[in-house]
Amino acid sequence: MKKLIPFNKPYLSGKETDYIKDAVNSGKISGNGKYTQKCQDFFEEKYGFKRALLTTSCTDALEMSAMLANIGPGDEIIIPSFTFVSTAIAFVRQGAKIVFADSCIDNPNIDASKIEVLITDKTKAIVPVHYAGVACDMDKIMELASKYNLIVIEDAAQAIDSYYTGKDNVKRALGSIGHLAAFSFHETKNIISGEGGMLVVNDERFIKRSEIIWEKGTNRSEFFRGEVNKYGWVDTGSSFLPSEIIAAFLWAQIENLEYIQNQRKKLWNSYYEEIKKLNISSLKLPLIPDYATNNGHMFYLTCSSLQERDNLISELKGNGFHAVFHYISLHSSDYYTKKHDSRILVNSDKFTECLVRLPLYFELQESEVMNIAECIKSVCEC
Ligand SMILES: *Cc1c(COP(=O)(O)O)cnc(C)c1O
């Protein structure tokens, strides 16, 4: 039997266990130690984040954002429907109502031109999701935020090392534009720590409180810096910080960030060129707007129907390639559909039914990309 090409395979640099051993032997294994500092400093420096705090997941970072933004019952949050559950649940568990926005017609990101009509006097925040690491139209979103006094929280789970160039011609890292942002280091992302994430705070107003919420509602971070002479319970919070074991793993990945990114982008470009050559009219290639970059997180295609998509997935599987669909739009989810205001979200539904993601991971071979393209050709050309 031919071996199955998996959808994802975590990349390991080989240094992960060395650094974990070092962390364990240091005697400081809980959070906010040497490796946590190294990771946070790296991200702040490289991407221009005002403050970076490692968390145990992106979901945690989104929950911290909801707490920082003081989201509560009666508040409305605008998010795209075509996203992962976490984007919504972090706000729903604070009692907020989710108002779903549609995707763009030609890519799964939130259609920024259709947000304004959804804004009411109850709207508190917009949560754009940079799908596949490709930037949303951030100028438009930040303009709306300042016009209506809203908080923008970037769900940058997939968007490490990706950029947006706005009207001012400045190239900014995703995660550095909104008031707050959340990243994921789950093993399916570009750089990983098993489970893991990061909250980014760009708005100075939130920095002090973010450390308190991170450290179980205490001012322990200030105490460690010697800014206060005792620490205690001062606000709400939870245990959001990861142990040094997780941070040590992440540091081994960060050291190889460029190497990982170059390989992923190379594979992504091969997919793009190979499939473009096939010239299959029913298959749409991913669109990267001029203002966005590609970080090689994901290679997806959009089929012309649910039937064509499901057939493609099953034919690829029969040939040893594990391709997968993606989100069931959240406005149609069991949990939220009754609370949704019944607007039809045409583009979001289209990506739910027609999008297919192809295998993409560091160790994938160029020859396998060719084979997958060849298989797509034989399935879709008849
Ligand atoms: C992966 C992902 C998350 C969740 O990340 P975790 O670290 O697993 O909590 C949230 N939003 C999006 C868009 C994601 O892709």
Coordinates of C-alpha atoms and ligand atoms in Angstrom, one line a residue:
M1 CA 0.0 0.0 0.0
K2 CA 1.2 3.5 -0.8
K3 CA 1.8 5.6 2.2
L4 CA -0.8 8.3 2.8
I5 CA 0.5 11.9 2.5
P6 CA -0.9 13.5 5.7
F7 CA -2.6 16.8 5.7
N8 CA -0.2 18.1 8.3
K9 CA 3.0 17.0 10.0
P10 CA 4.5 19.0 12.8
Y11 CA 8.0 20.4 12.1
L12 CA 10.7 19.8 14.8
S13 CA 14.0 21.5 14.8
G14 CA 15.6 18.9 17.1
K15 CA 16.5 21.5 19.8
E16 CA 13.1 21.3 21.5
T17 CA 14.0 18.7 24.0
D18 CA 17.4 20.3 24.7
Y19 CA 15.8 23.5 25.7
I20 CA 13.0 21.7 27.7
K21 CA 15.8 19.8 29.6
D22 CA 17.5 23.2 30.2
A23 CA 14.2 24.7 31.5
V24 CA 13.5 21.7 33.7
N25 CA 17.1 21.6 35.1
S26 CA 17.0 25.4 35.8
G27 CA 14.6 24.7 38.6
K28 CA 12.2 27.4 37.3
I29 CA 9.6 25.5 35.4
S30 CA 6.4 27.6 36.0
G31 CA 5.6 30.5 33.7
N32 CA 7.2 33.8 32.9
G33 CA 10.8 32.7 33.2
K34 CA 13.8 32.9 30.9
Y35 CA 12.3 31.2 27.8
T36 CA 9.1 33.1 28.1
Q37 CA 11.1 36.3 28.1
K38 CA 13.2 35.3 25.2
C39 CA 10.1 34.4 23.1
Q40 CA 8.2 37.6 24.0
D41 CA 11.2 39.8 23.4
F42 CA 11.8 38.3 20.0
F43 CA 8.2 38.9 18.9
E44 CA 8.1 42.5 20.2
E45 CA 11.3 43.3 18.5
K46 CA 10.7 41.6 15.2
Y47 CA 7.1 42.5 14.6
G48 CA 6.8 45.8 16.4
F49 CA 4.3 44.6 19.0
K50 CA 4.0 46.9 22.0
R51 CA 3.6 44.0 24.4
A52 CA 3.6 40.2 23.8
L53 CA 2.4 37.7 26.4
L54 CA 2.7 34.0 25.8
T55 CA -0.5 32.1 26.6
T56 CA -1.5 28.4 26.6
S57 CA -3.6 28.9 23.4
C58 CA -4.9 31.5 21.0
T59 CA -8.3 30.8 22.5
D60 CA -6.9 32.0 25.8
A61 CA -5.5 35.1 24.2
L62 CA -8.9 35.8 22.7
E63 CA -10.5 35.3 26.1
M64 CA -8.0 37.7 27.6
S65 CA -8.9 40.2 24.9
A66 CA -12.6 39.9 25.7
M67 CA -11.9 40.6 29.4
L68 CA -9.6 43.5 28.6
A69 CA -12.3 45.0 26.4
N70 CA -14.7 44.6 29.2
I71 CA -17.2 42.7 27.1
G72 CA -20.4 41.8 28.9
P73 CA -24.1 41.0 28.4
G74 CA -25.8 43.3 25.9
D75 CA -22.6 43.9 23.9
E76 CA -22.3 43.0 20.2
I77 CA -19.2 41.7 18.5
I78 CA -18.7 41.6 14.8
I79 CA -16.8 38.6 13.5
P80 CA -16.7 36.7 10.2
S81 CA -18.9 33.6 10.2
F82 CA -16.3 31.6 8.3
T83 CA -13.9 31.1 11.2
F84 CA -12.9 28.7 14.0
V85 CA -15.2 28.5 17.1
S86 CA -12.7 30.2 19.3
T87 CA -13.1 33.5 17.6
A88 CA -16.7 33.6 18.8
I89 CA -16.7 31.6 22.0
A90 CA -14.2 33.9 23.8
F91 CA -16.9 36.7 23.6
V92 CA -20.0 34.5 24.0
R93 CA -18.7 33.2 27.3
Q94 CA -18.6 36.9 28.5
G95 CA -22.3 37.1 27.6
A96 CA -21.9 39.0 24.3
K97 CA -24.0 38.6 21.2
I98 CA -22.2 37.7 18.0
V99 CA -23.1 39.5 14.8
F100 CA -21.8 37.6 11.9
A101 CA -20.3 39.3 8.8
D102 CA -20.0 37.7 5.4
S103 CA -16.7 36.8 3.7
C104 CA -15.4 38.6 0.6
I105 CA -16.6 37.2 -2.7
D106 CA -13.1 36.2 -3.8
N107 CA -11.4 35.3 -0.5
P108 CA -12.6 34.0 2.9
N109 CA -11.7 37.1 4.9
I110 CA -14.3 39.4 6.4
D111 CA -15.8 41.8 3.7
A112 CA -14.8 45.1 5.3
S113 CA -17.1 47.0 3.0
K114 CA -20.1 45.2 4.6
I115 CA -19.3 45.8 8.2
E116 CA -20.6 49.4 8.7
V117 CA -24.3 48.3 8.3
L118 CA -23.9 45.8 11.1
I119 CA -22.7 48.4 13.6
T120 CA -25.2 49.5 16.3
D121 CA -24.9 51.5 19.5
K122 CA -24.3 48.1 21.3
T123 CA -21.3 47.2 19.1
K124 CA -18.1 47.0 21.1
A125 CA -15.5 45.2 18.9
I126 CA -14.6 43.9 15.5
V127 CA -12.6 40.7 15.3
P128 CA -11.1 40.3 11.8
V129 CA -9.6 36.9 11.1
H130 CA -6.6 36.8 8.8
Y131 CA -7.6 33.6 7.0
A132 CA -4.6 31.5 5.8
G133 CA -2.3 34.3 7.1
V134 CA -3.6 36.7 4.4
A135 CA -4.4 40.2 5.7
C136 CA -7.9 41.6 6.0
D137 CA -8.5 45.1 4.7
M138 CA -7.2 46.7 7.9
D139 CA -7.3 50.4 6.8
K140 CA -11.0 50.1 6.3
I141 CA -11.5 48.2 9.6
M142 CA -9.4 50.6 11.7
E143 CA -11.3 53.6 10.1
L144 CA -14.6 52.1 11.2
A145 CA -13.2 51.4 14.7
S146 CA -12.1 55.0 15.1
K147 CA -15.4 56.4 13.7
Y148 CA -17.5 54.3 16.1
N149 CA -15.1 54.0 19.0
L150 CA -14.7 50.2 18.7
I151 CA -11.9 47.9 19.7
V152 CA -10.2 45.8 17.0
I153 CA -8.9 42.4 18.0
E154 CA -7.0 40.6 15.2
D155 CA -7.5 36.9 15.2
A156 CA -4.0 36.3 13.9
A157 CA -3.9 32.6 14.8
Q158 CA -2.7 31.7 11.3
A159 CA -0.9 34.9 10.6
I160 CA 2.6 34.7 12.1
D161 CA 5.2 36.5 9.9
S162 CA 2.7 38.0 7.5
Y163 CA 2.2 41.7 6.7
Y164 CA -0.2 44.4 5.6
T165 CA 0.7 47.5 3.6
G166 CA -1.9 50.2 4.1
K167 CA -2.6 53.5 2.3
D168 CA 0.3 55.1 4.1
N169 CA 2.6 52.6 2.3
V170 CA 4.0 51.3 5.6
K171 CA 4.4 47.6 5.8
R172 CA 3.1 46.4 9.2
A173 CA 3.2 42.9 10.7
L174 CA -0.2 41.3 11.2
G175 CA -1.0 41.5 14.9
S176 CA 0.6 44.9 15.2
I177 CA -2.3 46.9 13.8
G178 CA -5.4 46.2 16.0
H179 CA -5.6 47.3 19.6
L180 CA -5.2 43.7 20.5
A181 CA -4.2 40.5 18.6
A182 CA -4.1 36.7 19.3
F183 CA -1.7 34.2 17.8
S184 CA -1.7 30.4 17.9
F185 CA 1.2 27.9 18.3
H186 CA -1.1 24.9 18.0
E187 CA 0.7 22.0 16.2
T188 CA -1.2 22.8 13.0
K189 CA 0.3 26.3 12.7
N190 CA 3.6 27.5 11.1
I191 CA 5.6 27.6 14.4
I192 CA 4.3 25.4 17.2
S193 CA 4.5 24.4 20.9
G194 CA 1.9 21.6 20.9
E195 CA -0.7 23.9 22.4
G196 CA 0.2 27.5 22.8
G197 CA -0.6 31.1 21.9
M198 CA 0.2 34.7 22.4
L199 CA -1.7 37.9 23.3
V200 CA -0.4 41.0 21.6
V201 CA -1.3 44.4 23.2
N202 CA -0.7 47.4 20.9
D203 CA -2.8 49.9 22.8
E204 CA -1.0 51.3 25.8
R205 CA -4.3 51.5 27.8
F206 CA -4.4 47.8 28.1
I207 CA -0.8 46.9 28.9
K208 CA -0.8 47.0 32.7
R209 CA -4.1 45.2 33.0
S210 CA -3.2 42.5 30.5
E211 CA -0.3 41.4 32.8
I212 CA -2.7 41.3 35.8
I213 CA -5.4 39.2 33.9
W214 CA -2.5 37.0 32.7
E215 CA -1.3 36.3 36.3
K216 CA -4.6 35.3 37.9
G217 CA -5.8 38.8 38.8
T218 CA -2.6 39.7 40.7
N219 CA 0.1 42.3 40.2
R220 CA 2.8 39.6 40.4
S221 CA 4.5 40.9 37.2
E222 CA 5.0 44.3 38.7
F223 CA 6.3 42.7 41.9
F224 CA 8.9 40.7 40.0
R225 CA 10.1 43.8 38.3
G226 CA 10.5 45.4 41.7
E227 CA 7.9 48.1 41.0
V228 CA 5.8 47.2 44.1
N229 CA 7.0 45.6 47.3
K230 CA 4.2 43.0 47.7
Y231 CA 1.7 41.5 45.3
G232 CA -2.0 40.6 45.8
W233 CA -5.4 40.3 44.2
V234 CA -6.2 43.5 42.3
D235 CA -8.6 42.5 39.4
T236 CA -10.2 39.7 37.4
G237 CA -8.1 37.2 35.6
S238 CA -7.1 33.6 35.2
S239 CA -4.1 31.3 34.8
F240 CA -3.3 32.2 31.2
L241 CA 0.5 31.9 31.2
P242 CA 2.2 28.7 29.9
S243 CA 5.0 26.9 31.7
E244 CA 8.6 27.3 30.8
I245 CA 8.5 23.9 29.2
I246 CA 6.1 25.2 26.5
A247 CA 8.1 28.4 26.0
A248 CA 11.4 26.3 25.7
F249 CA 9.8 24.3 22.9
L250 CA 8.6 27.4 21.2
W251 CA 12.1 29.0 21.4
A252 CA 13.5 26.1 19.4
Q253 CA 10.9 26.8 16.7
I254 CA 11.5 30.6 16.7
E255 CA 15.2 30.0 16.1
N256 CA 14.2 28.3 12.8
L257 CA 11.4 30.7 11.9
E258 CA 13.0 31.9 8.7
Y259 CA 14.0 28.4 7.6
I260 CA 10.4 27.1 8.2
Q261 CA 8.8 30.1 6.4
N262 CA 11.1 29.8 3.3
Q263 CA 10.3 26.2 2.9
R264 CA 6.5 26.6 3.4
K265 CA 6.4 29.5 1.0
K266 CA 8.4 27.6 -1.6
L267 CA 5.9 24.7 -1.4
W268 CA 3.0 27.1 -1.6
N269 CA 4.4 28.7 -4.7
S270 CA 4.9 25.3 -6.3
Y271 CA 1.3 24.4 -5.7
Y272 CA 0.2 27.7 -7.2
E273 CA 2.3 27.4 -10.3
E274 CA 1.5 23.7 -10.9
I275 CA -2.3 24.1 -10.5
K276 CA -2.3 27.4 -12.4
K277 CA -0.8 25.6 -15.4
L278 CA -3.7 23.1 -15.4
N279 CA -6.0 25.9 -16.3
I280 CA -9.1 24.2 -14.8
S281 CA -12.0 26.7 -15.0
S282 CA -14.0 25.3 -12.1
L283 CA -11.1 25.6 -9.6
K284 CA -10.2 29.0 -8.1
L285 CA -6.7 29.6 -6.8
P286 CA -6.2 31.6 -3.6
L287 CA -6.3 35.3 -4.0
I288 CA -3.7 37.5 -2.2
P289 CA -4.8 41.2 -2.3
D290 CA -2.1 43.7 -3.2
Y291 CA -2.0 45.0 0.4
A292 CA -1.3 41.5 1.8
T293 CA 1.6 39.0 1.9
N294 CA 1.6 35.2 1.9
N295 CA 3.1 33.4 4.9
G296 CA 2.7 29.9 3.5
H297 CA 0.3 28.8 6.2
M298 CA -2.2 27.1 4.0
F299 CA -2.8 26.2 0.4
Y300 CA -6.5 26.0 -0.5
L301 CA -8.6 25.9 -3.6
T302 CA -12.2 26.9 -4.1
C303 CA -14.3 24.4 -6.2
S304 CA -17.5 25.4 -8.0
S305 CA -19.8 23.2 -5.9
L306 CA -20.1 21.0 -2.8
Q307 CA -20.3 18.0 -5.0
E308 CA -17.1 18.8 -6.9
R309 CA -15.3 19.6 -3.7
D310 CA -16.3 16.3 -1.9
N311 CA -15.5 14.3 -5.0
L312 CA -12.0 16.0 -5.2
I313 CA -11.3 15.1 -1.5
S314 CA -12.4 11.5 -2.0
E315 CA -10.4 11.0 -5.2
L316 CA -7.3 12.6 -3.6
K317 CA -7.7 10.3 -0.6
G318 CA -8.1 7.2 -2.9
N319 CA -4.7 8.3 -4.4
G320 CA -3.0 8.6 -1.0
F321 CA -3.3 12.4 -0.4
H322 CA -5.2 13.7 2.6
A323 CA -7.0 16.9 1.7
V324 CA -9.6 18.4 4.0
F325 CA -12.4 20.9 3.9
H326 CA -12.6 23.7 6.6
Y327 CA -15.0 25.6 8.7
I328 CA -18.7 25.0 8.9
S329 CA -19.8 28.7 9.0
L330 CA -20.6 29.5 12.6
H331 CA -24.0 31.1 11.8
S332 CA -25.1 27.6 10.8
S333 CA -23.6 25.8 13.9
D334 CA -25.8 23.8 16.2
Y335 CA -24.8 26.1 19.1
Y336 CA -25.5 29.4 17.5
T337 CA -27.9 29.1 14.6
K338 CA -30.9 29.9 16.7
K339 CA -29.3 33.1 18.0
H340 CA -28.3 34.2 14.5
D341 CA -30.5 36.9 13.0
S342 CA -31.2 34.8 9.9
R343 CA -29.3 36.9 7.4
I344 CA -28.0 34.7 4.6
L345 CA -24.2 34.9 4.2
V346 CA -23.7 33.8 0.7
N347 CA -19.9 33.9 0.5
S348 CA -19.4 32.3 3.9
D349 CA -21.7 29.4 2.9
K350 CA -19.8 29.1 -0.4
F351 CA -16.4 28.7 1.4
T352 CA -18.0 26.2 3.8
E353 CA -19.2 24.1 0.8
C354 CA -16.5 24.6 -1.8
L355 CA -13.1 25.2 -0.1
V356 CA -10.5 22.4 0.1
R357 CA -7.1 22.5 1.8
L358 CA -4.2 20.5 0.4
P359 CA -1.4 18.9 2.4
L360 CA 1.2 21.6 3.4
Y361 CA 4.0 21.0 5.9
F362 CA 7.8 21.5 6.1
E363 CA 8.7 18.0 5.1
L364 CA 6.4 17.8 2.1
Q365 CA 8.4 17.1 -1.0
E366 CA 8.2 19.1 -4.2
S367 CA 7.6 15.8 -6.0
E368 CA 4.6 15.2 -3.9
V369 CA 3.2 18.6 -4.8
M370 CA 3.6 17.6 -8.5
N371 CA 1.8 14.3 -7.8
I372 CA -1.1 16.0 -6.1
A373 CA -1.4 18.5 -8.9
E374 CA -1.4 15.6 -11.4
C375 CA -4.1 13.9 -9.4
I376 CA -6.2 17.1 -9.4
K377 CA -5.8 17.3 -13.1
S378 CA -7.1 13.8 -13.7
V379 CA -10.1 14.3 -11.4
C380 CA -11.1 17.8 -12.5
E381 CA -10.4 17.8 -16.2
C382 CA -13.1 15.3 -17.3
Ligands
LIG1 C1 -6.1 27.7 15.3 C2 -7.1 28.8 15.4 C3 -7.6 29.3 16.6 C4 -7.4 28.5 17.9 O1 -6.1 28.4 18.3 P1 -5.7 27.6 19.6 O2 -4.3 28.0 19.9 O3 -5.9 26.2 19.3 O4 -6.6 28.1 20.7 C5 -8.4 30.4 16.6 N1 -8.7 31.1 15.4 C6 -8.2 30.6 14.2 C7 -8.6 31.4 13.0 C8 -7.4 29.5 14.2 O5 -6.9 29.1 13.0

